[in-house]
Amino acid sequence: MACIFSHNLANSHNGVSVQFLGSHRYLISSTPKIFAPLCFGGGPISRDTLKNGCRVRRSSRRCFIDGVGGMGGYHQSVMPVFNSLASNNGASSASEERVVVLVIGGGGREHALCYALKRSSSCDAVFCAPGNAGISGSGDATCVEDLNISDSSAVISFCRERGIGLVVVGPEAPLVAGLANDLVKAGIPTFGPSSEAAALEGSKDFMKRLCDKYAIPTAKYQTFTDPSAAKAYIRAQGAPIVVKADGLAAGKGVIVAMTLEEAFEAVDSMLVKNVFGSAGCRVVVEEYLEGEETSFFALVDGENAIPLESAQDHKRVGDGDTGPNTGGMGAYSPAPVLTKELESVVMTSIIQPTVKGMAAEGCKFVGVLYAGLMIEKKSGLPKLIEYNVRFGDPECQVLMVRLESDLAQVLLAACKGELSGVSLDWSPGSAMVVVMASEGYPGSYKKGTVIQNLKEAEELSPAVKVFHAGTALDSNGNFIATGGRVLGVTAKGQNLKEARDRAYQAAEQINWPGGFYRQDIGWRALPQKQNVTNG
């Protein structure tokens, strides 16, 4: 068969495309239907095959070919594959769906999503509303600062004007407020649950009652609106014990009380002093679980769920997991504590019963189920601590730098109820993110402090990426801190030690006297990093 494309151009035929990526590297993309029968000399392509001097890596939709044998290897290996695919009898000729994506939000999680979507071969453009200065400056998305994301009609109008084919909602507040409901009603594919399904995060009492009804393992609990009744229960149970605001409290509504006095104070702060407003008008008091915490993420299409790679974060502000809880001071992936055996247990005992239970309750869940788990010390089994209904932050950062699949297509499949059979590809090795926060966080902190040497930090290694969570530009064009958690210094490595070393070297490079970071991210999985100083 004649060569139907030039080696240095992107080409497509019958739903199959080949793109030259440089250095004798090629990407073959097609729909799963066409890709399924792909053969190499009569045999199936494994995820790592050598043929005619070329290395082949296959996923469910894409095939990377490193033509290490030069153009001879290319013509012997790439050309037959492309021609075989392009002329495949009976295969669908539908080309991969192209899409323009809008990401809702403006933090580190959203920056990581924009970064991954920008790398998706099927994604034509990425917008982010409102975004932040770092997202815009990195070129990972076009930020739309003036789009009011709390106004569904404004978001819908923007989507129609710009031809948005997929909306990805980052934070939980717009989901609980019903943004996904309005977008889906307008016919716009939206990755994120309805307000009814988002109650899994929006109300801890709702989540606990679902666990009771569908036998999902979790800590025993009771819910209270009366402070005296809550204190009586706490006194009967004893300390340590956990007191949680029922609603959304920006990651600060959970108090792990080691004494009865701390627990009573937590109850008063929520039910008497209204520290968290309406979010704390009801409290959940639950059993203290001892063990190791980890994060588990699954993509859900309403009926099917597929797990993401494991990740583990550090919630406490201080080294050695000490001090008050924060939104997260760092994370790493994979998490050794979450073995493949445990992953299977989590899917069968927690995730799948939740998906089925939500469907049975009449509020199918579409989006990310982020399960905060405790691997109990006494049993070695996982229990559900809480659900979030969006990607975790900073776990999203380490997951997105490791993801090799086309994120846009995977999220579209979830929106369409087509996750069954979808598999995800991840880079080997590990990733770590070290969060740089403003001095004083999670308490009061100063805004407007200048941050320098961000470019130099990223230039240390191609494996380093700095995600922005709370930055803006001042009148002189300098990056300044505008939030508590400000930067997510992220790095990949062949192993966790290498990822950690690269992340901390990059963090040390950043000149920010008004910031700090933990020096021991990953300590549970590795010996503590020594001689690291705050930047």
Coordinates of C-alpha atoms in Angstrom, one line a residue:
M1 CA 0.0 0.0 0.0
A2 CA 1.4 3.4 -0.9
C3 CA 2.5 5.8 1.7
I4 CA -0.5 8.2 2.3
F5 CA 1.3 10.7 4.5
S6 CA 4.6 12.5 4.9
H7 CA 6.6 11.6 8.0
N8 CA 6.7 15.1 9.3
L9 CA 3.1 16.1 9.1
A10 CA -0.1 15.2 11.0
N11 CA -2.3 13.0 8.9
S12 CA -5.7 11.3 9.2
H13 CA -7.7 8.7 7.3
N14 CA -10.8 6.8 8.2
G15 CA -10.7 8.0 11.8
V16 CA -7.0 7.2 12.3
S17 CA -4.4 10.0 12.6
V18 CA -0.7 10.0 12.9
Q19 CA 1.3 13.0 14.2
F20 CA 5.1 13.4 14.1
L21 CA 6.2 14.5 17.6
G22 CA 9.9 15.0 16.8
S23 CA 13.0 12.9 17.5
H24 CA 11.6 9.9 15.5
R25 CA 8.6 9.8 17.8
Y26 CA 5.0 9.4 16.5
L27 CA 1.6 9.4 17.9
I28 CA -1.1 7.2 16.4
S29 CA -4.7 8.1 17.6
S30 CA -8.0 6.6 16.8
T31 CA -11.3 5.6 18.4
P32 CA -11.4 2.5 20.6
K33 CA -13.4 0.6 18.1
I34 CA -10.7 1.0 15.5
F35 CA -7.9 0.6 17.9
A36 CA -9.1 -2.7 19.4
P37 CA -8.0 -4.9 16.5
L38 CA -4.7 -3.2 16.0
C39 CA -2.0 -5.8 15.1
F40 CA 1.7 -5.7 14.6
G41 CA 2.9 -8.4 12.3
G42 CA -0.2 -10.4 13.1
G43 CA 0.1 -10.1 16.9
P44 CA -1.5 -7.6 19.3
I45 CA 0.5 -4.6 20.5
S46 CA 1.2 -4.8 24.2
R47 CA 1.8 -1.7 26.3
D48 CA 5.5 -2.0 25.6
T49 CA 6.6 -3.8 22.4
L50 CA 9.8 -3.7 20.4
K51 CA 9.5 -4.1 16.6
N52 CA 11.9 -3.3 13.9
G53 CA 13.9 -1.0 16.2
C54 CA 10.8 0.9 17.4
R55 CA 9.3 0.9 20.9
V56 CA 5.5 0.9 21.0
R57 CA 3.4 1.9 23.9
R58 CA -0.4 1.4 23.6
S59 CA -3.3 2.8 25.5
S60 CA -7.1 2.4 24.9
R61 CA -7.0 5.2 22.3
R62 CA -3.5 6.1 21.5
C63 CA -0.2 4.4 20.4
F64 CA 3.1 6.1 20.9
I65 CA 5.9 4.9 18.7
D66 CA 9.5 5.8 19.3
G67 CA 11.3 5.1 16.0
V68 CA 14.6 4.6 17.5
G69 CA 15.6 2.8 14.4
G70 CA 15.4 6.0 12.4
M71 CA 13.3 6.5 9.3
G72 CA 13.9 2.9 8.4
G73 CA 12.3 1.8 11.6
Y74 CA 9.5 4.3 10.9
H75 CA 8.7 2.9 7.5
Q76 CA 8.9 -0.7 8.8
S77 CA 6.8 -0.1 11.9
V78 CA 4.8 3.1 11.8
M79 CA 3.6 2.8 8.2
P80 CA 2.2 -0.7 8.4
V81 CA 0.3 0.1 11.6
F82 CA -1.2 3.3 10.1
N83 CA -2.2 1.6 6.8
S84 CA -3.6 -1.4 8.7
L85 CA -5.7 0.9 10.8
A86 CA -6.8 3.2 8.0
S87 CA -7.9 0.3 5.8
N88 CA -9.5 -1.8 8.6
N89 CA -12.6 -3.4 7.2
G90 CA -15.8 -2.9 9.2
A91 CA -14.2 -0.4 11.6
S92 CA -16.0 2.8 12.4
S93 CA -14.7 5.8 10.4
A94 CA -15.8 8.4 13.0
S95 CA -12.8 10.6 13.9
E96 CA -11.9 11.5 17.5
E97 CA -14.2 14.2 18.8
R98 CA -12.6 17.6 18.9
V99 CA -13.5 19.8 21.9
V100 CA -13.1 23.2 23.4
V101 CA -13.1 23.0 27.2
L102 CA -14.1 25.5 29.9
V103 CA -12.7 24.9 33.4
I104 CA -14.6 26.5 36.3
G105 CA -12.4 27.7 39.2
G106 CA -9.2 29.5 39.8
G107 CA -7.0 27.5 42.2
G108 CA -4.1 25.0 42.0
R109 CA -6.5 22.1 41.2
E110 CA -7.9 24.0 38.2
H111 CA -4.4 24.9 37.0
A112 CA -3.5 21.2 37.0
L113 CA -6.7 20.4 35.1
C114 CA -6.0 23.1 32.5
Y115 CA -2.4 21.7 32.2
A116 CA -3.7 18.2 31.5
L117 CA -6.4 19.3 29.1
K118 CA -4.0 21.5 27.2
R119 CA -1.9 18.3 26.6
S120 CA -4.9 16.3 25.4
S121 CA -4.6 15.7 21.7
S122 CA -8.4 16.1 21.1
C123 CA -8.6 19.4 22.9
D124 CA -8.6 22.5 20.6
A125 CA -8.6 25.2 23.3
V126 CA -8.9 25.6 27.1
F127 CA -10.6 28.4 28.9
C128 CA -10.6 28.9 32.7
A129 CA -13.0 31.1 34.6
P130 CA -11.9 33.0 36.6
G131 CA -8.5 31.4 36.5
N132 CA -5.5 33.2 38.0
A133 CA -2.3 35.0 36.9
G134 CA -0.2 31.8 36.9
I135 CA -2.6 29.9 34.7
S136 CA -2.7 32.7 32.2
G137 CA 1.0 33.4 32.3
S138 CA 1.9 29.7 31.8
G139 CA -0.2 29.5 28.6
D140 CA -2.1 26.5 30.0
A141 CA -5.5 28.2 29.5
T142 CA -7.1 31.5 28.4
C143 CA -8.4 33.0 31.6
V144 CA -11.8 34.7 31.6
E145 CA -11.7 36.8 34.8
D146 CA -14.9 38.7 34.2
L147 CA -17.1 35.6 33.8
N148 CA -19.4 35.3 36.9
I149 CA -19.3 31.6 37.6
S150 CA -22.1 31.9 40.1
D151 CA -24.4 33.1 37.3
S152 CA -25.5 30.0 35.4
S153 CA -27.0 32.1 32.5
A154 CA -23.7 34.0 32.0
V155 CA -21.8 30.7 31.9
I156 CA -24.2 29.2 29.4
S157 CA -24.0 32.3 27.2
F158 CA -20.2 32.1 27.2
C159 CA -20.3 28.4 26.3
R160 CA -22.6 29.0 23.4
E161 CA -20.5 32.0 22.1
R162 CA -17.2 30.1 22.3
G163 CA -18.5 26.7 21.2
I164 CA -17.6 25.0 24.5
G165 CA -18.1 21.2 24.2
L166 CA -17.2 20.3 27.7
V167 CA -17.3 22.1 31.1
V168 CA -15.2 20.8 33.9
V169 CA -16.3 22.2 37.3
G170 CA -13.3 22.4 39.7
P171 CA -14.5 23.6 43.1
E172 CA -17.4 22.2 45.2
A173 CA -19.3 25.4 45.8
P174 CA -20.7 25.9 42.3
L175 CA -21.6 22.2 42.2
V176 CA -23.6 22.4 45.4
A177 CA -25.2 25.6 44.1
G178 CA -26.5 23.7 41.0
L179 CA -24.2 24.9 38.2
A180 CA -24.0 21.4 36.7
N181 CA -27.8 21.1 36.7
D182 CA -28.2 24.3 34.7
L183 CA -25.5 23.5 32.2
V184 CA -26.8 19.9 31.6
K185 CA -30.3 21.3 31.2
A186 CA -29.0 23.7 28.5
G187 CA -27.4 20.7 26.7
I188 CA -23.8 21.4 27.6
P189 CA -21.8 18.4 28.5
T190 CA -20.6 19.0 32.1
F191 CA -18.2 17.0 34.2
G192 CA -19.4 17.4 37.8
P193 CA -22.4 16.2 39.8
S194 CA -25.8 17.8 40.1
S195 CA -26.6 19.7 43.3
E196 CA -28.5 16.7 44.6
A197 CA -25.6 14.4 44.1
A198 CA -23.1 17.0 45.4
A199 CA -24.8 16.6 48.8
L200 CA -22.3 13.8 49.3
E201 CA -19.9 16.7 50.1
G202 CA -22.3 19.4 50.9
S203 CA -23.8 17.6 53.8
K204 CA -21.8 15.2 56.0
D205 CA -25.0 14.0 57.5
F206 CA -26.4 13.1 54.1
M207 CA -23.2 11.1 53.4
K208 CA -23.4 9.3 56.7
R209 CA -27.0 8.3 56.2
L210 CA -26.2 7.0 52.8
C211 CA -23.5 4.9 54.3
D212 CA -25.9 3.5 56.9
K213 CA -28.5 2.6 54.3
Y214 CA -26.1 0.9 51.9
A215 CA -23.7 -0.7 54.4
I216 CA -20.7 1.4 53.4
P217 CA -18.0 1.1 56.1
T218 CA -17.5 4.4 58.0
A219 CA -17.0 5.6 61.6
K220 CA -20.0 5.5 63.9
Y221 CA -21.6 8.8 64.4
Q222 CA -24.5 11.0 65.5
T223 CA -25.8 14.3 64.2
F224 CA -26.8 17.2 66.4
T225 CA -28.3 20.7 66.3
D226 CA -28.5 21.1 70.1
P227 CA -25.1 21.8 71.8
S228 CA -26.1 20.2 75.1
A229 CA -27.1 16.9 73.4
A230 CA -23.9 16.9 71.4
K231 CA -21.8 17.4 74.5
A232 CA -23.7 14.6 76.4
Y233 CA -22.9 12.2 73.5
I234 CA -19.3 13.3 73.5
R235 CA -19.0 12.8 77.2
A236 CA -20.5 9.3 76.9
Q237 CA -18.1 8.3 74.0
G238 CA -14.9 9.9 75.4
A239 CA -11.9 11.5 73.7
P240 CA -10.3 11.5 71.2
I241 CA -13.4 12.2 69.1
V242 CA -14.1 14.1 65.9
V243 CA -16.5 17.1 65.5
K244 CA -17.5 18.2 62.0
A245 CA -19.5 21.0 60.6
D246 CA -22.3 19.5 58.4
G247 CA -21.9 21.8 55.5
L248 CA -19.1 23.3 53.4
A249 CA -16.5 25.1 55.5
A250 CA -13.6 25.6 53.1
G251 CA -11.8 22.5 54.5
K252 CA -11.7 23.9 58.0
G253 CA -14.8 22.5 59.5
V254 CA -13.3 19.3 61.0
I255 CA -11.8 19.3 64.5
V256 CA -10.0 16.2 65.8
A257 CA -10.4 16.8 69.5
M258 CA -7.9 14.9 71.7
T259 CA -9.7 16.0 74.9
L260 CA -13.3 16.5 76.0
E261 CA -12.6 20.2 76.4
E262 CA -11.5 20.6 72.8
A263 CA -14.6 18.7 71.6
F264 CA -16.9 20.9 73.7
E265 CA -15.2 24.0 72.4
A266 CA -15.6 22.8 68.8
V267 CA -19.4 22.2 69.4
D268 CA -19.7 25.7 70.9
S269 CA -17.8 27.3 68.0
M270 CA -20.2 25.8 65.5
L271 CA -23.6 25.6 67.2
V272 CA -23.3 28.6 69.6
K273 CA -20.8 31.1 68.1
N274 CA -21.7 30.2 64.4
V275 CA -18.1 30.4 63.4
F276 CA -18.9 28.6 60.1
G277 CA -22.3 30.2 59.6
S278 CA -25.0 28.0 58.1
A279 CA -22.4 25.3 57.4
G280 CA -22.1 24.7 61.1
C281 CA -25.7 24.9 62.2
R282 CA -25.6 21.1 62.4
V283 CA -22.7 19.0 63.5
V284 CA -21.7 15.4 63.0
V285 CA -19.9 13.9 66.0
E286 CA -18.0 10.7 65.0
E287 CA -15.7 8.0 66.2
Y288 CA -12.0 8.7 66.1
L289 CA -10.3 6.2 63.8
E290 CA -6.7 5.3 64.2
G291 CA -4.6 4.4 61.2
E292 CA -3.2 5.9 58.0
E293 CA -5.2 8.3 55.9
T294 CA -5.2 8.2 52.1
S295 CA -7.1 9.6 49.2
F296 CA -8.9 7.6 46.7
F297 CA -10.3 9.0 43.4
A298 CA -12.8 7.4 41.0
L299 CA -14.3 8.8 37.8
V300 CA -18.1 8.1 37.7
D301 CA -20.6 8.3 34.8
G302 CA -23.7 7.6 36.8
E303 CA -23.5 3.9 36.7
N304 CA -19.9 2.9 36.2
A305 CA -16.8 3.9 38.1
I306 CA -13.1 3.6 37.3
P307 CA -10.3 4.2 39.8
L308 CA -7.6 6.8 39.3
E309 CA -4.0 6.3 40.5
S310 CA -3.6 6.5 44.3
A311 CA -2.4 9.6 46.1
Q312 CA -1.9 10.7 49.7
D313 CA -1.9 14.2 51.0
H314 CA -0.8 16.0 54.2
K315 CA -3.5 18.0 55.9
R316 CA -1.7 19.3 59.0
V317 CA 0.2 22.5 58.7
G318 CA 3.4 21.4 60.5
D319 CA 6.1 18.8 60.0
G320 CA 5.3 15.4 61.3
D321 CA 1.6 16.0 60.6
T322 CA 1.3 18.4 63.6
G323 CA -0.8 21.6 64.1
P324 CA -4.2 22.5 62.7
N325 CA -5.8 21.0 59.6
T326 CA -5.4 22.9 56.3
G327 CA -6.6 22.4 52.7
G328 CA -3.5 20.3 52.1
M329 CA 0.2 21.1 52.4
G330 CA 1.5 18.5 49.9
A331 CA 0.8 15.2 48.3
Y332 CA 2.4 12.3 46.4
S333 CA 1.4 9.6 44.0
P334 CA 1.3 6.6 44.1
A335 CA 0.6 6.0 47.8
P336 CA 2.3 2.8 49.0
V337 CA -0.4 2.3 51.7
L338 CA -3.0 1.8 49.0
T339 CA -2.1 -1.5 47.5
K340 CA -3.9 -3.1 44.5
E341 CA -5.6 -5.4 46.9
L342 CA -6.8 -2.5 49.0
E343 CA -7.9 -0.7 45.9
S344 CA -10.1 -3.6 45.0
V345 CA -11.6 -3.6 48.5
V346 CA -12.3 0.1 48.2
M347 CA -14.0 -0.2 44.9
T348 CA -16.2 -3.1 45.9
S349 CA -17.1 -2.0 49.5
I350 CA -17.2 1.8 49.2
I351 CA -17.2 3.3 45.7
Q352 CA -19.5 0.9 43.8
P353 CA -22.1 0.8 46.6
T354 CA -22.1 4.6 46.7
V355 CA -22.6 4.8 42.9
K356 CA -25.4 2.3 43.0
G357 CA -26.9 3.9 46.1
M358 CA -27.0 7.3 44.6
A359 CA -28.7 6.0 41.5
A360 CA -31.2 4.2 43.6
E361 CA -31.9 7.5 45.5
G362 CA -32.7 9.1 42.2
C363 CA -29.6 11.3 42.0
K364 CA -27.1 9.6 39.7
F365 CA -23.5 10.8 40.3
V366 CA -21.4 12.1 37.4
G367 CA -18.0 13.4 38.2
V368 CA -15.1 12.6 40.6
L369 CA -15.8 10.7 43.8
Y370 CA -12.9 11.7 46.1
A371 CA -13.0 9.4 49.1
G372 CA -11.0 10.3 52.2
L373 CA -10.1 7.0 53.7
M374 CA -8.7 5.7 56.9
I375 CA -6.8 2.4 56.6
E376 CA -7.6 1.2 60.2
K377 CA -4.6 0.2 62.2
K378 CA -6.5 -2.6 64.0
S379 CA -8.1 -4.2 61.0
G380 CA -6.0 -3.0 58.0
L381 CA -9.3 -2.3 56.2
P382 CA -10.5 1.0 54.7
K383 CA -13.3 3.1 56.2
L384 CA -14.8 6.1 54.6
I385 CA -14.0 9.4 56.4
E386 CA -15.7 11.7 54.0
Y387 CA -16.6 12.3 50.4
N388 CA -15.6 15.2 48.2
V389 CA -17.3 15.6 44.8
R390 CA -14.4 17.0 42.9
F391 CA -10.7 16.5 42.4
G392 CA -8.6 16.9 45.5
D393 CA -6.2 19.8 45.9
P394 CA -3.2 19.2 46.0
E395 CA -3.7 15.6 45.0
C396 CA -5.0 16.7 41.6
Q397 CA -1.6 18.2 40.8
V398 CA 0.3 14.9 41.2
L399 CA -2.3 13.0 39.3
M400 CA -2.5 15.3 36.4
V401 CA 1.3 15.3 35.8
R402 CA 1.2 11.5 35.8
L403 CA -1.8 11.1 33.5
E404 CA -1.0 10.1 30.0
S405 CA -4.5 9.5 28.7
D406 CA -6.5 12.1 26.8
L407 CA -8.2 13.8 29.7
A408 CA -10.8 15.6 27.5
Q409 CA -12.0 12.3 26.0
V410 CA -12.1 10.5 29.3
L411 CA -14.2 13.2 30.9
L412 CA -16.5 13.4 27.9
A413 CA -17.0 9.6 28.2
A414 CA -18.0 10.1 31.8
C415 CA -20.6 12.8 30.8
K416 CA -22.1 10.5 28.2
G417 CA -22.3 7.4 30.5
E418 CA -19.6 5.6 28.5
L419 CA -16.9 4.9 31.1
S420 CA -17.4 1.2 30.9
G421 CA -14.3 -0.3 29.2
V422 CA -12.3 2.9 29.4
S423 CA -8.8 2.4 30.8
L424 CA -6.4 5.1 32.0
D425 CA -2.6 5.3 31.3
W426 CA -0.2 6.7 33.8
S427 CA 3.5 7.6 33.6
P428 CA 5.7 5.2 35.5
G429 CA 7.4 6.4 38.6
S430 CA 6.1 8.9 41.1
A431 CA 5.1 12.6 41.6
M432 CA 5.2 14.9 44.5
V433 CA 3.8 18.4 45.2
V434 CA 5.0 20.7 47.9
V435 CA 2.5 23.5 48.7
M436 CA 4.0 26.9 49.4
A437 CA 1.6 28.9 51.7
S438 CA 1.5 32.4 53.1
E439 CA 3.0 32.9 56.6
G440 CA 0.2 32.5 59.1
Y441 CA -1.9 30.1 57.1
P442 CA -4.3 28.5 58.0
G443 CA -4.9 31.5 60.4
S444 CA -4.7 35.1 59.3
Y445 CA -2.0 35.9 56.7
K446 CA -0.7 38.9 54.8
K447 CA -1.6 39.3 51.1
G448 CA 0.4 41.0 48.4
T449 CA 3.8 39.6 49.3
V450 CA 6.1 39.4 46.2
I451 CA 7.2 36.0 44.8
Q452 CA 10.3 35.7 42.6
N453 CA 12.3 33.1 40.7
L454 CA 9.3 31.1 39.6
K455 CA 10.7 30.7 36.1
E456 CA 14.1 29.6 37.5
A457 CA 12.4 27.0 39.6
E458 CA 10.7 25.4 36.6
E459 CA 13.9 25.6 34.5
L460 CA 15.7 23.3 37.0
S461 CA 14.2 20.2 35.2
P462 CA 11.6 19.4 32.6
A463 CA 10.0 17.2 35.3
V464 CA 9.1 20.3 37.4
K465 CA 5.9 22.2 37.1
V466 CA 4.7 25.0 39.4
F467 CA 1.0 25.2 39.7
H468 CA -0.6 28.5 40.9
A469 CA -3.3 28.5 43.4
G470 CA -3.4 32.1 44.8
T471 CA -1.4 34.5 42.7
A472 CA -1.9 37.8 40.9
L473 CA 0.3 40.4 39.2
D474 CA 1.2 43.7 40.8
S475 CA 1.6 47.0 38.9
N476 CA 5.3 46.1 38.2
G477 CA 4.4 42.7 36.7
N478 CA 5.6 40.7 39.8
F479 CA 3.7 37.7 41.0
I480 CA 2.2 38.4 44.4
A481 CA 0.4 36.1 46.9
T482 CA -3.4 36.6 47.2
G483 CA -4.3 33.5 49.2
G484 CA -3.4 31.1 51.9
R485 CA -2.1 28.2 49.8
V486 CA -0.4 29.9 46.9
L487 CA 1.9 27.6 44.9
G488 CA 2.1 23.8 44.3
V489 CA 5.6 23.0 43.4
T490 CA 5.3 19.6 41.6
A491 CA 7.8 17.2 40.2
K492 CA 8.0 13.7 38.7
G493 CA 10.7 11.2 39.2
Q494 CA 11.6 7.6 38.5
N495 CA 10.8 7.0 42.2
L496 CA 9.4 9.0 45.1
K497 CA 12.8 10.0 46.4
E498 CA 13.7 11.5 43.0
A499 CA 10.4 13.3 42.8
R500 CA 10.8 14.6 46.3
D501 CA 14.4 15.9 45.7
R502 CA 13.3 17.7 42.5
A503 CA 10.2 19.3 44.2
Y504 CA 12.3 20.6 47.1
Q505 CA 15.1 21.8 44.9
A506 CA 12.5 23.8 43.0
A507 CA 10.9 25.1 46.1
E508 CA 14.3 26.2 47.4
Q509 CA 14.8 28.1 44.2
I510 CA 11.7 30.3 44.7
N511 CA 12.4 33.6 46.5
W512 CA 9.4 34.3 48.7
P513 CA 10.2 35.7 52.2
G514 CA 6.4 35.8 53.0
G515 CA 5.9 32.1 52.4
F516 CA 6.6 28.8 54.0
Y517 CA 6.3 25.1 53.3
R518 CA 6.5 21.8 55.1
Q519 CA 9.9 20.1 54.9
D520 CA 8.7 16.5 55.2
I521 CA 6.1 15.8 52.5
G522 CA 6.2 12.0 51.8
W523 CA 7.6 11.2 55.2
R524 CA 5.3 8.2 55.6
A525 CA 6.7 6.6 52.5
L526 CA 10.3 7.8 52.6
P527 CA 12.9 8.8 55.2
Q528 CA 12.4 12.4 56.2
K529 CA 14.1 14.9 53.9
Q530 CA 17.0 16.5 55.6
N531 CA 18.5 20.0 55.5
V532 CA 15.6 21.6 53.7
T533 CA 15.1 25.3 54.5
N534 CA 12.0 27.4 53.9
G535 CA 12.1 29.7 51.0

